mmCIF file of C-alpha atoms in Angstrom:
data_model
loop_
_atom_site.group_PDB
_atom_site.id
_atom_site.type_symbol
_atom_site.label_atom_id
_atom_site.label_comp_id
_atom_site.label_asym_id
_atom_site.label_seq_id
_atom_site.Cartn_x
_atom_site.Cartn_y
_atom_site.Cartn_z
ATOM 1 C CA MET A 1 5.154 19.425 4.864
ATOM 2 C CA GLY A 2 1.395 19.648 5.020
ATOM 3 C CA GLY A 3 1.006 16.062 3.655
ATOM 4 C CA PHE A 4 2.973 14.516 6.487
ATOM 5 C CA SER A 5 1.031 16.550 9.001
ATOM 6 C CA ARG A 6 -2.373 15.138 7.383
ATOM 7 C CA LEU A 7 -0.964 11.740 7.978
ATOM 8 C CA ARG A 8 -0.068 12.370 11.650
ATOM 9 C CA THR A 9 -3.642 13.749 11.946
ATOM 10 C CA ALA A 10 -5.121 10.533 10.463
ATOM 11 C CA LEU A 11 -2.875 8.530 12.939
ATOM 12 C CA VAL A 12 -4.242 10.204 15.801
ATOM 13 C CA VAL A 13 -7.863 9.409 14.511
ATOM 14 C CA LEU A 14 -6.788 5.867 14.430
ATOM 15 C CA ALA A 15 -5.262 6.378 18.109
ATOM 16 C CA TRP A 16 -8.498 7.307 19.286
ATOM 17 C CA ILE A 17 -10.302 4.524 17.784
ATOM 18 C CA GLY A 18 -8.403 1.895 19.929
ATOM 19 C CA ALA A 19 -7.686 4.200 22.782
ATOM 20 C CA CYS A 20 -9.744 2.038 25.153
ATOM 21 C CA ALA A 21 -8.912 -1.368 23.833
ATOM 22 C CA GLN A 22 -7.041 -3.759 26.083
ATOM 23 C CA ALA A 23 -6.086 -6.233 23.627
ATOM 24 C CA GLN A 24 -2.823 -6.255 22.039
ATOM 25 C CA PRO A 25 -2.832 -7.839 18.505
ATOM 26 C CA LEU A 26 0.286 -9.337 16.766
ATOM 27 C CA PHE A 27 1.089 -8.037 13.328
ATOM 28 C CA SER A 28 3.417 -9.999 11.113
ATOM 29 C CA SER A 29 5.434 -8.349 8.272
ATOM 30 C CA LEU A 30 5.260 -9.545 4.555
ATOM 31 C CA THR A 31 6.136 -8.288 1.537
ATOM 32 C CA LEU A 32 3.573 -8.075 -1.710
ATOM 33 C CA PRO A 33 4.883 -7.618 -5.473
ATOM 34 C CA GLY A 34 4.975 -3.939 -6.353
ATOM 35 C CA LEU A 35 5.672 -1.741 -9.299
ATOM 36 C CA SER A 36 9.029 -3.576 -10.040
ATOM 37 C CA PRO A 37 10.650 -6.603 -8.372
ATOM 38 C CA ALA A 38 13.070 -4.087 -6.889
ATOM 39 C CA ASN A 39 10.282 -2.166 -5.240
ATOM 40 C CA PRO A 40 7.876 -4.638 -3.248
ATOM 41 C CA VAL A 41 5.034 -3.346 -0.947
ATOM 42 C CA PRO A 42 5.857 -3.831 2.711
ATOM 43 C CA ALA A 43 2.696 -4.848 4.726
ATOM 44 C CA LEU A 44 1.510 -5.958 7.895
ATOM 45 C CA GLN A 45 -1.268 -8.445 8.402
ATOM 46 C CA ARG A 46 -3.043 -9.853 11.456
ATOM 47 C CA GLU A 47 -5.611 -12.603 11.997
ATOM 48 C CA PRO A 48 -8.788 -11.845 13.910
ATOM 49 C CA LEU A 49 -8.588 -11.721 17.629
ATOM 50 C CA GLN A 50 -11.792 -13.549 18.171
ATOM 51 C CA PRO A 51 -11.890 -16.294 15.406
ATOM 52 C CA PRO A 52 -13.805 -17.155 13.095
ATOM 53 C CA PRO A 53 -13.122 -13.968 10.843
ATOM 54 C CA ARG A 54 -16.379 -12.175 9.691
ATOM 55 C CA TYR A 55 -14.577 -9.621 7.286
ATOM 56 C CA ARG A 56 -11.316 -8.348 6.262
ATOM 57 C CA VAL A 57 -10.066 -4.938 6.225
ATOM 58 C CA ILE A 58 -7.483 -3.526 3.792
ATOM 59 C CA VAL A 59 -5.687 -0.355 4.791
ATOM 60 C CA LEU A 60 -3.857 1.951 2.283
ATOM 61 C CA ALA A 61 -1.434 4.063 4.472
ATOM 62 C CA GLY A 62 -1.059 7.782 3.554
ATOM 63 C CA GLU A 63 1.992 9.989 2.905
ATOM 64 C CA GLY A 64 5.189 9.963 4.907
ATOM 65 C CA CYS A 65 7.584 7.444 5.822
ATOM 66 C CA ALA A 66 6.690 6.270 9.190
ATOM 67 C CA GLY A 67 5.409 3.001 9.427
ATOM 68 C CA MET A 68 2.177 2.022 11.021
ATOM 69 C CA GLY A 69 3.369 -0.806 13.009
ATOM 70 C CA PRO A 70 3.993 1.280 16.194
ATOM 71 C CA GLN A 71 0.309 2.404 16.006
ATOM 72 C CA LEU A 72 -1.538 -0.352 15.172
ATOM 73 C CA ALA A 73 -1.474 -2.630 18.157
ATOM 74 C CA ARG A 74 -3.980 -0.099 20.007
ATOM 75 C CA ALA A 75 -5.493 1.547 17.070
ATOM 76 C CA LEU A 76 -6.880 -1.623 15.378
ATOM 77 C CA ALA A 77 -7.659 -3.502 18.553
ATOM 78 C CA HIS A 78 -11.262 -2.615 18.350
ATOM 79 C CA LEU A 79 -11.821 -4.790 15.332
ATOM 80 C CA PRO A 80 -11.680 -8.263 16.813
ATOM 81 C CA HIS A 81 -13.472 -10.253 14.142
ATOM 82 C CA ALA A 82 -11.631 -8.735 11.265
ATOM 83 C CA GLN A 83 -8.374 -9.993 9.267
ATOM 84 C CA LEU A 84 -6.340 -6.840 8.522
ATOM 85 C CA LEU A 85 -3.859 -6.033 5.800
ATOM 86 C CA VAL A 86 -1.988 -2.832 6.080
ATOM 87 C CA LEU A 87 0.214 -1.653 2.732
ATOM 88 C CA HIS A 88 2.712 0.641 2.914
ATOM 89 C CA LYS A 89 4.672 2.588 -0.002
ATOM 90 C CA PRO A 90 7.810 0.761 -1.231
ATOM 91 C CA GLY A 91 10.841 1.879 0.653
ATOM 92 C CA VAL A 92 8.901 2.239 4.047
ATOM 93 C CA ASP A 93 9.599 0.128 6.947
ATOM 94 C CA PRO A 94 6.153 -0.581 8.533
ATOM 95 C CA GLN A 95 7.610 -0.871 11.930
ATOM 96 C CA ALA A 96 9.752 2.286 12.085
ATOM 97 C CA ALA A 97 8.593 5.097 14.297
ATOM 98 C CA SER A 98 10.522 7.746 12.490
ATOM 99 C CA ALA A 99 9.119 9.738 9.908
ATOM 100 C CA ASP A 100 12.622 10.255 8.395
ATOM 101 C CA CYS A 101 12.425 9.219 4.787
ATOM 102 C CA ALA A 102 15.255 6.903 3.172
ATOM 103 C CA PRO A 103 17.474 8.613 0.561
ATOM 104 C CA GLY A 104 15.884 9.071 -2.700
ATOM 105 C CA PHE A 105 12.512 8.420 -1.419
ATOM 106 C CA ILE A 106 11.274 11.764 -2.010
ATOM 107 C CA GLN A 107 12.349 11.999 -5.555
ATOM 108 C CA ARG A 108 10.852 8.612 -6.303
ATOM 109 C CA ASP A 109 7.399 9.366 -4.575
ATOM 110 C CA SER A 110 4.426 9.988 -6.645
ATOM 111 C CA LEU A 111 0.659 8.967 -6.382
ATOM 112 C CA SER A 112 0.605 7.298 -9.678
ATOM 113 C CA ARG A 113 3.479 5.048 -8.822
ATOM 114 C CA TRP A 114 2.040 4.233 -5.355
ATOM 115 C CA GLN A 115 -1.421 3.166 -7.098
ATOM 116 C CA GLU A 116 0.229 0.897 -9.451
ATOM 117 C CA SER A 117 2.426 -0.578 -6.454
ATOM 118 C CA VAL A 118 -0.824 -1.048 -4.702
ATOM 119 C CA ARG A 119 -2.655 -2.686 -7.781
ATOM 120 C CA ALA A 120 0.181 -5.092 -8.068
ATOM 121 C CA ALA A 121 -0.153 -5.754 -4.420
ATOM 122 C CA LEU A 122 -3.948 -6.267 -4.245
ATOM 123 C CA ARG A 123 -3.815 -8.670 -7.236
ATOM 124 C CA ALA A 124 -1.164 -11.030 -5.548
ATOM 125 C CA ASP A 125 -3.189 -10.813 -2.480
ATOM 126 C CA ALA A 126 -6.593 -11.738 -4.203
ATOM 127 C CA LEU A 127 -4.681 -14.806 -5.597
ATOM 128 C CA ALA A 128 -3.432 -15.773 -2.165
ATOM 129 C CA GLN A 129 -6.840 -15.420 -0.844
ATOM 130 C CA ALA A 130 -8.352 -17.398 -3.430
ATOM 131 C CA GLY A 131 -8.483 -20.717 -1.643
ATOM 132 C CA SER A 132 -9.582 -19.369 1.631
ATOM 133 C CA ALA A 133 -13.196 -19.016 2.898
ATOM 134 C CA PRO A 134 -14.762 -15.896 1.164
ATOM 135 C CA LEU A 135 -15.354 -12.838 3.364
ATOM 136 C CA PRO A 136 -16.646 -9.306 2.572
ATOM 137 C CA GLN A 137 -13.909 -6.804 2.497
ATOM 138 C CA LEU A 138 -13.625 -3.288 2.978
ATOM 139 C CA LEU A 139 -10.807 -0.883 1.351
ATOM 140 C CA VAL A 140 -9.884 1.759 3.796
ATOM 141 C CA GLY A 141 -7.952 5.070 2.586
ATOM 142 C CA LEU A 142 -5.965 6.768 5.313
ATOM 143 C CA ALA A 143 -5.168 10.594 4.384
ATOM 144 C CA GLU A 144 -3.295 10.221 0.818
ATOM 145 C CA GLY A 145 -4.675 6.744 0.665
ATOM 146 C CA VAL A 146 -8.184 7.968 0.008
ATOM 147 C CA ASP A 147 -6.870 9.281 -3.404
ATOM 148 C CA LEU A 148 -6.302 5.847 -4.476
ATOM 149 C CA LEU A 149 -9.452 4.194 -3.662
ATOM 150 C CA PRO A 150 -11.700 4.666 -6.710
ATOM 151 C CA GLY A 151 -8.943 3.535 -9.170
ATOM 152 C CA LEU A 152 -8.468 0.259 -7.126
ATOM 153 C CA ALA A 153 -11.612 -0.832 -5.902
ATOM 154 C CA ALA A 154 -12.055 -3.194 -8.567
ATOM 155 C CA GLU A 155 -8.965 -5.103 -7.522
ATOM 156 C CA VAL A 156 -10.731 -6.308 -4.276
ATOM 157 C CA PRO A 157 -13.050 -9.196 -4.450
ATOM 158 C CA ARG A 158 -16.086 -9.170 -2.551
ATOM 159 C CA LEU A 159 -15.785 -5.331 -1.848
ATOM 160 C CA ALA A 160 -18.548 -4.311 0.571
ATOM 161 C CA GLY A 161 -17.473 -0.586 0.608
ATOM 162 C CA LEU A 162 -14.930 2.022 0.980
ATOM 163 C CA VAL A 163 -13.733 3.846 4.204
ATOM 164 C CA LEU A 164 -12.491 7.294 3.859
ATOM 165 C CA LEU A 165 -10.217 8.569 6.873
ATOM 166 C CA GLN A 166 -8.857 12.263 6.931
ATOM 167 C CA GLY A 167 -9.861 12.604 3.228
ATOM 168 C CA SER A 168 -12.339 15.156 1.760
ATOM 169 C CA GLY A 169 -12.893 13.105 -1.375
ATOM 170 C CA LEU A 170 -12.120 15.964 -3.549
ATOM 171 C CA ASP A 171 -9.460 16.011 -6.223
ATOM 172 C CA PRO A 172 -5.892 16.916 -4.851
ATOM 173 C CA LEU A 173 -5.958 20.046 -7.345
ATOM 174 C CA GLU A 174 -9.027 21.497 -5.231
ATOM 175 C CA ALA A 175 -7.739 20.247 -1.863
ATOM 176 C CA TRP A 176 -4.176 21.361 -2.038
ATOM 177 C CA GLN A 177 -4.356 24.766 -3.688
ATOM 178 C CA GLN A 178 -1.749 26.312 -1.773
ATOM 179 C CA VAL A 179 1.115 24.664 -3.729
ATOM 180 C CA ASP A 180 -0.411 25.442 -7.294
ATOM 181 C CA GLU A 181 1.732 28.448 -8.138
ATOM 182 C CA ALA A 182 5.044 26.243 -7.400
ATOM 183 C CA GLN A 183 3.626 23.433 -9.535
ATOM 184 C CA ARG A 184 2.793 25.675 -12.261
ATOM 185 C CA SER A 185 6.436 27.148 -12.238
ATOM 186 C CA ASP A 186 9.349 26.413 -14.345
ATOM 187 C CA ALA A 187 11.380 24.922 -11.590
ATOM 188 C CA PRO A 188 12.688 21.531 -12.145
ATOM 189 C CA ASP A 189 10.778 18.468 -10.905
ATOM 190 C CA SER A 190 13.570 17.592 -8.480
ATOM 191 C CA SER A 191 12.823 20.976 -6.375
ATOM 192 C CA GLN A 192 11.026 20.404 -3.121
ATOM 193 C CA VAL A 193 8.108 22.244 -1.832
ATOM 194 C CA GLN A 194 6.529 21.327 1.385
ATOM 195 C CA GLY A 195 8.539 18.233 1.648
ATOM 196 C CA ARG A 196 7.679 16.804 -1.545
ATOM 197 C CA SER A 197 9.365 17.190 -5.137
ATOM 198 C CA LEU A 198 7.690 19.013 -7.797
ATOM 199 C CA ARG A 199 7.366 15.865 -9.739
ATOM 200 C CA TYR A 200 4.931 14.497 -6.789
ATOM 201 C CA TRP A 201 3.090 17.550 -6.999
ATOM 202 C CA ARG A 202 2.809 17.808 -10.769
ATOM 203 C CA ASP A 203 1.766 14.002 -10.922
ATOM 204 C CA LEU A 204 -0.882 15.027 -8.222
ATOM 205 C CA TRP A 205 -2.360 17.798 -10.067
ATOM 206 C CA ARG A 206 -3.260 15.530 -12.771
ATOM 207 C CA TRP A 207 -5.178 13.327 -10.520
ATOM 208 C CA HIS A 208 -8.898 12.768 -10.327
ATOM 209 C CA THR A 209 -10.399 11.371 -7.043
ATOM 210 C CA ALA A 210 -13.821 12.977 -6.645
ATOM 211 C CA ARG A 211 -15.758 11.948 -9.742
ATOM 212 C CA PRO A 212 -14.522 8.517 -9.794
ATOM 213 C CA LEU A 213 -15.616 8.176 -6.089
ATOM 214 C CA LEU A 214 -18.905 9.629 -6.842
ATOM 215 C CA GLU A 215 -19.523 7.362 -9.757
ATOM 216 C CA SER A 216 -18.246 4.238 -8.149
ATOM 217 C CA GLU A 217 -20.719 1.496 -7.260
ATOM 218 C CA TRP A 218 -19.586 0.826 -3.625
ATOM 219 C CA PRO A 219 -21.069 2.459 -0.406
ATOM 220 C CA ILE A 220 -18.553 4.765 1.196
ATOM 221 C CA LEU A 221 -18.071 5.496 4.912
ATOM 222 C CA GLN A 222 -16.127 8.542 5.567
ATOM 223 C CA LEU A 223 -14.967 9.739 8.887
ATOM 224 C CA TRP A 224 -13.227 12.986 9.412
ATOM 225 C CA GLY A 225 -12.143 15.307 12.183
ATOM 226 C CA ASP A 226 -13.269 18.911 12.408
ATOM 227 C CA ALA A 227 -9.892 20.025 13.974
ATOM 228 C CA ASP A 228 -7.944 19.089 11.032
ATOM 229 C CA THR A 229 -5.822 22.051 9.888
ATOM 230 C CA GLN A 230 -4.821 20.589 6.720
ATOM 231 C CA VAL A 231 -8.148 19.518 5.130
ATOM 232 C CA PRO A 232 -10.688 22.162 6.012
ATOM 233 C CA ALA A 233 -14.350 21.387 6.996
ATOM 234 C CA ILE A 234 -15.718 23.001 3.954
ATOM 235 C CA ALA A 235 -13.894 20.363 1.702
ATOM 236 C CA TYR A 236 -15.699 17.605 3.414
ATOM 237 C CA LEU A 237 -18.903 19.449 3.220
ATOM 238 C CA ARG A 238 -18.559 20.210 -0.500
ATOM 239 C CA PHE A 239 -17.948 16.563 -1.233
ATOM 240 C CA ALA A 240 -21.137 15.548 0.566
ATOM 241 C CA VAL A 241 -23.106 18.063 -1.361
ATOM 242 C CA ARG A 242 -21.809 16.621 -4.699
ATOM 243 C CA ALA A 243 -22.780 13.071 -3.520
ATOM 244 C CA THR A 244 -26.207 14.012 -3.219
ATOM 245 C CA GLY A 245 -28.154 11.808 -5.704
ATOM 246 C CA ARG A 246 -25.223 9.304 -5.842
ATOM 247 C CA SER A 247 -26.505 5.654 -6.767
ATOM 248 C CA ALA A 248 -24.692 4.056 -3.819
ATOM 249 C CA PRO A 249 -24.769 5.539 -0.531
ATOM 250 C CA LEU A 250 -22.459 7.771 1.291
ATOM 251 C CA CYS A 251 -22.594 8.057 5.031
ATOM 252 C CA THR A 252 -20.156 10.846 6.428
ATOM 253 C CA ARG A 253 -19.475 11.093 10.154
ATOM 254 C CA ARG A 254 -17.765 14.197 11.716
ATOM 255 C CA VAL A 255 -15.458 13.919 14.850
ATOM 256 C CA ALA A 256 -15.491 16.937 16.979
ATOM 257 C CA SER A 257 -12.416 18.250 18.212
ATOM 258 C CA GLY A 258 -11.041 16.402 21.392
ATOM 259 C CA ASP A 259 -13.670 13.610 21.002
ATOM 260 C CA ALA A 260 -12.910 10.023 21.135
ATOM 261 C CA GLY A 261 -16.053 9.516 18.697
ATOM 262 C CA ALA A 262 -13.731 7.904 16.195
ATOM 263 C CA GLN A 263 -14.140 4.685 18.557
ATOM 264 C CA GLN A 264 -17.847 4.231 16.924
ATOM 265 C CA LEU A 265 -15.921 3.297 13.632
ATOM 266 C CA GLY A 266 -15.005 -0.071 15.413
ATOM 267 C CA ILE A 267 -18.745 -0.450 16.892
ATOM 268 C CA TRP A 268 -19.971 0.097 13.196
ATOM 269 C CA LEU A 269 -17.931 -2.136 11.469
ATOM 270 C CA GLU A 270 -18.474 -5.089 13.895
ATOM 271 C CA LYS A 271 -22.210 -4.310 13.803
ATOM 272 C CA TRP A 272 -21.826 -4.415 10.007
ATOM 273 C CA ALA A 273 -20.020 -7.746 9.969
ATOM 274 C CA LEU A 274 -22.684 -9.484 11.887
ATOM 275 C CA ALA A 275 -25.215 -8.659 8.899
ATOM 276 C CA PRO A 276 -23.187 -7.209 5.846
ATOM 277 C CA GLU A 277 -26.132 -7.689 3.604
ATOM 278 C CA GLN A 278 -27.948 -4.951 5.318
ATOM 279 C CA GLY A 279 -25.493 -2.516 3.969
ATOM 280 C CA LEU A 280 -22.280 -0.530 5.392
ATOM 281 C CA CYS A 281 -24.193 2.810 5.856
ATOM 282 C CA SER A 282 -27.206 1.247 7.810
ATOM 283 C CA ALA A 283 -25.030 -0.030 10.333
ATOM 284 C CA SER A 284 -23.343 3.118 11.075
ATOM 285 C CA LEU A 285 -26.471 5.335 11.403
ATOM 286 C CA PRO A 286 -27.065 6.213 15.248
#
């Protein structure tokens, strides 16, 4: 269940981000249209703690069935001037602390279905925001959510940049080589490997993340921990090398093992929101 471990690692990063925050923001639940009326996208939203809002952050939750609600009060309290929207996979309870999946979830789960569900949700959200004051927006991918960023960035009006948390930016085929033999076997799609169906892995093997990210026009802020056992440091370094010469900037930041340096993310984003025209990466430089 390597993917679920990667999500837990990412949630730890988010917990680091808000470890020293004292405010306890309130998140309200809502549902947005998904791939079908029977499968809406559950979400959490929060208004800024210190109005008026300066920017908006949309988070794409990663793999697993645990909701992010129990983590968010502390983890995102460091963004006092941001409106927040956190999208979960259909069938996930955003407030559930348990990682146990509902019956049938694993067989339905695939990256392509998740992407199309998010696409529908983002379009509905854009319509809902049309009458509001225009705000720059950031699209944040958490673990598996990173793989969705390049295919969904165009759905976010006034997008100022992409944020990668616990995702190397490489294609899944390259980042998950340990399941290659299983997905190439003759086993049925319903078979399970590392807590996922082979249908999920076979869909993932056809997925491309690196090239669309590298060719995208938006700045990318990438935060990663060097203690991540699921995505090795070499994967992040390889992606950074490939990004050399990219037309839009990539600013990648390593978090040392046991270091609360991820709290810097909140400082960077709040600094950027004061003068977003200067660019996402310029605000995050030391």
